[in-house]
Short mmCIF file of C-alpha atoms in Angstrom, two decimals:
data_model
loop_
_atom_site.label_atom_id
_atom_site.label_comp_id
_atom_site.label_asym_id
_atom_site.label_seq_id
_atom_site.Cartn_x
_atom_site.Cartn_y
_atom_site.Cartn_z
CA MET A 1 68.28 -12.67 26.43
CA THR A 2 67.17 -11.59 29.91
CA THR A 3 65.19 -8.39 30.32
CA MET A 4 64.00 -6.55 33.39
CA PRO A 5 60.35 -5.49 33.84
CA GLY A 6 59.79 -2.20 32.06
CA ASN A 7 62.65 -3.00 29.64
CA ARG A 8 60.83 -5.41 27.32
CA PRO A 9 61.84 -6.02 23.72
CA PRO A 10 59.71 -4.36 21.00
CA GLY A 11 56.58 -6.36 20.20
CA ASP A 12 56.37 -7.96 23.65
CA ARG A 13 52.63 -8.59 24.03
CA LEU A 14 52.70 -8.09 27.80
CA ALA A 15 54.29 -4.68 27.45
CA GLU A 16 51.59 -3.58 24.98
CA GLY A 17 49.08 -3.34 27.83
CA LEU A 18 45.53 -4.21 28.58
CA MET A 19 42.67 -1.74 28.92
CA VAL A 20 40.74 -2.19 32.17
CA GLY A 21 37.65 -0.28 33.18
CA LEU A 22 36.68 -0.23 36.83
CA GLU A 23 35.10 2.03 39.40
CA VAL A 24 37.53 3.29 42.03
CA ASN A 25 36.02 4.99 45.06
CA GLY A 26 32.84 5.74 43.14
CA ARG A 27 34.55 7.18 40.08
CA PRO A 28 34.91 5.46 36.70
CA CYS A 29 38.47 4.68 35.76
CA ARG A 30 39.86 3.34 32.48
CA VAL A 31 43.54 2.56 32.42
CA THR A 32 45.95 0.62 30.25
CA ILE A 33 48.01 -1.72 32.39
CA ASP A 34 50.54 -4.48 32.22
CA PRO A 35 48.45 -7.66 32.79
CA ARG A 36 50.78 -8.61 35.64
CA LEU A 37 50.09 -5.43 37.64
CA SER A 38 48.60 -5.94 41.10
CA LEU A 39 45.61 -3.94 42.27
CA LEU A 40 47.78 -2.49 45.03
CA ASP A 41 50.38 -1.23 42.56
CA LEU A 42 47.69 0.17 40.27
CA LEU A 43 46.18 2.18 43.11
CA ARG A 44 49.45 3.35 44.66
CA ASP A 45 51.67 3.88 41.63
CA ARG A 46 49.27 4.73 38.84
CA LEU A 47 46.30 6.36 40.60
CA GLY A 48 48.10 8.01 43.54
CA LEU A 49 45.91 6.34 46.19
CA THR A 50 48.47 5.47 48.83
CA GLY A 51 46.18 4.59 51.75
CA ALA A 52 46.58 0.84 51.21
CA LYS A 53 50.04 -0.12 52.36
CA LYS A 54 52.56 -2.50 50.86
CA GLY A 55 53.64 -4.51 53.86
CA CYS A 56 54.87 -7.96 52.95
CA ASP A 57 53.81 -8.02 49.25
CA HIS A 58 53.08 -11.74 49.76
CA GLY A 59 49.51 -11.70 51.13
CA GLN A 60 50.52 -12.44 54.70
CA CYS A 61 50.02 -9.15 56.57
CA GLY A 62 46.75 -7.64 55.36
CA ALA A 63 48.11 -4.07 55.16
CA CYS A 64 46.94 -3.91 51.53
CA THR A 65 43.34 -4.99 52.19
CA LEU A 66 40.85 -3.32 49.85
CA LEU A 67 37.18 -3.84 49.01
CA VAL A 68 36.28 -5.24 45.60
CA ASP A 69 32.55 -5.36 45.03
CA GLY A 70 32.18 -5.12 48.80
CA ARG A 71 34.44 -8.06 49.63
CA ALA A 72 37.83 -7.77 51.31
CA VAL A 73 40.75 -8.71 49.05
CA LEU A 74 44.50 -8.51 49.37
CA GLY A 75 45.60 -5.87 46.90
CA CYS A 76 49.10 -7.30 46.54
CA LEU A 77 47.74 -10.67 45.36
CA THR A 78 44.86 -9.40 43.20
CA LEU A 79 45.64 -8.85 39.54
CA ALA A 80 44.15 -5.59 38.31
CA ALA A 81 43.53 -7.21 34.93
CA ARG A 82 40.89 -9.47 36.50
CA LEU A 83 38.86 -6.51 37.77
CA ASP A 84 37.34 -5.16 34.57
CA GLY A 85 33.92 -3.84 35.61
CA ALA A 86 34.57 -4.18 39.36
CA ARG A 87 33.90 -1.63 42.10
CA VAL A 88 37.03 -0.98 44.16
CA THR A 89 37.00 0.89 47.45
CA SER A 90 40.19 2.00 49.17
CA ILE A 91 40.41 3.73 52.52
CA GLU A 92 40.31 7.07 50.66
CA GLY A 93 36.86 6.21 49.28
CA LEU A 94 35.29 4.93 52.48
CA ALA A 95 34.28 8.44 53.61
CA PRO A 96 34.99 10.64 50.59
CA ASP A 97 33.63 13.82 52.20
CA ALA A 98 35.77 13.54 55.34
CA GLU A 99 38.59 15.63 53.85
CA ASP A 100 36.12 18.47 53.37
CA GLY A 101 34.85 18.33 56.94
CA GLY A 102 32.28 15.58 56.39
CA ALA A 103 31.80 12.67 58.74
CA LEU A 104 34.12 9.70 58.85
CA HIS A 105 32.77 6.23 58.14
CA PRO A 106 31.49 4.68 61.40
CA MET A 107 34.34 2.15 61.36
CA GLN A 108 36.94 4.90 61.01
CA GLN A 109 35.34 6.84 63.85
CA ALA A 110 35.19 3.72 66.04
CA PHE A 111 38.91 3.08 65.48
CA ILE A 112 39.61 6.62 66.70
CA ASP A 113 37.18 6.40 69.63
CA HIS A 114 38.61 3.07 70.83
CA ASP A 115 42.27 3.86 70.22
CA ALA A 116 42.41 0.89 67.85
CA PHE A 117 45.67 1.89 66.21
CA GLN A 118 49.07 3.10 67.22
CA CYS A 119 51.50 3.56 64.35
CA GLY A 120 48.64 3.45 61.82
CA TYR A 121 50.42 1.43 59.15
CA CYS A 122 47.97 -1.48 59.26
CA THR A 123 44.92 0.68 60.01
CA PRO A 124 43.53 1.12 56.45
CA GLY A 125 43.60 -2.64 55.89
CA GLN A 126 42.16 -3.32 59.34
CA ILE A 127 39.29 -0.89 58.77
CA LEU A 128 38.38 -2.21 55.32
CA SER A 129 38.53 -5.79 56.52
CA ALA A 130 36.24 -4.89 59.43
CA VAL A 131 33.80 -3.10 57.09
CA ALA A 132 33.57 -6.24 54.95
CA LEU A 133 32.94 -8.36 58.06
CA ILE A 134 30.08 -6.17 59.29
CA ALA A 135 28.52 -6.12 55.81
CA ALA A 136 28.53 -9.92 55.76
CA GLU A 137 27.80 -10.50 59.44
CA PRO A 138 26.14 -7.51 61.15
CA HIS A 139 26.71 -8.51 64.79
CA PRO A 140 29.72 -10.82 65.12
CA ASP A 141 30.91 -12.00 68.51
CA ASP A 142 34.49 -11.54 69.73
CA ALA A 143 35.62 -14.92 68.41
CA ARG A 144 34.25 -14.23 64.93
CA ILE A 145 35.86 -10.77 64.84
CA ARG A 146 39.22 -12.22 65.84
CA GLU A 147 38.91 -15.00 63.25
CA HIS A 148 37.95 -12.63 60.44
CA MET A 149 40.61 -10.09 61.35
CA SER A 150 43.36 -12.71 61.78
CA GLY A 151 44.67 -11.96 58.29
CA ASN A 152 45.42 -8.37 59.31
CA LEU A 153 48.55 -8.14 61.41
CA CYS A 154 49.25 -5.29 63.81
CA ARG A 155 52.82 -5.01 65.05
CA CYS A 156 51.69 -2.56 67.73
CA ALA A 157 49.32 -5.17 69.22
CA ALA A 158 46.18 -3.03 69.28
CA TYR A 159 44.04 -6.18 68.91
CA PRO A 160 41.78 -5.75 71.99
CA ASN A 161 40.97 -2.20 70.93
CA ILE A 162 40.33 -3.31 67.36
CA VAL A 163 37.74 -5.84 68.59
CA ALA A 164 36.07 -3.11 70.67
CA ALA A 165 36.07 -0.75 67.69
CA VAL A 166 34.45 -3.36 65.42
CA HIS A 167 31.69 -3.94 67.99
CA ALA A 168 31.09 -0.19 68.36
CA ALA A 169 30.98 0.35 64.61
CA ALA A 170 28.59 -2.58 64.16
CA ASP A 171 26.25 -0.93 66.65
CA ARG A 172 26.54 2.46 64.90
CA MET A 173 26.05 0.93 61.48
CA GLY A 174 22.88 -0.79 62.68
CA GLY A 175 24.22 -4.05 61.39
CA ALA A 176 24.48 -2.78 57.82
#
């Protein structure tokens, strides 16, 4: 008997769900999930956080990049079930007061100042990847920025401006 996801027979252990507790953008979150659910799908479909984009859904474009415990991960390839107790930051949580007139994160502001995006589809993933780079390596050179950001594709080819934005943000962040 073949069944489609979401149409499981009664008693299917996977359909029963798994309770996961994590912190999302600074707020505690407990949710029952299918153990096969990706972090990207949890954020977008269950929590309404649509900043991370579903580009390729195969881990090749970087549009779904998120921070988990401060490290950049691909949301489409990360199982939410493995994140019990983790701290997850999406683009919405990078500067939580910005919607109320507060300041943007320095990386967000640098992307604006340096025209480091065009269509904007890849921008959340680009920004979060760049934030992780600066946290790990406060003053990277151009080659290191390009290497680190190589997993984040931009169809609009804003790459030179992205490199400039990362440098500017690193200076503003004081290497932190």
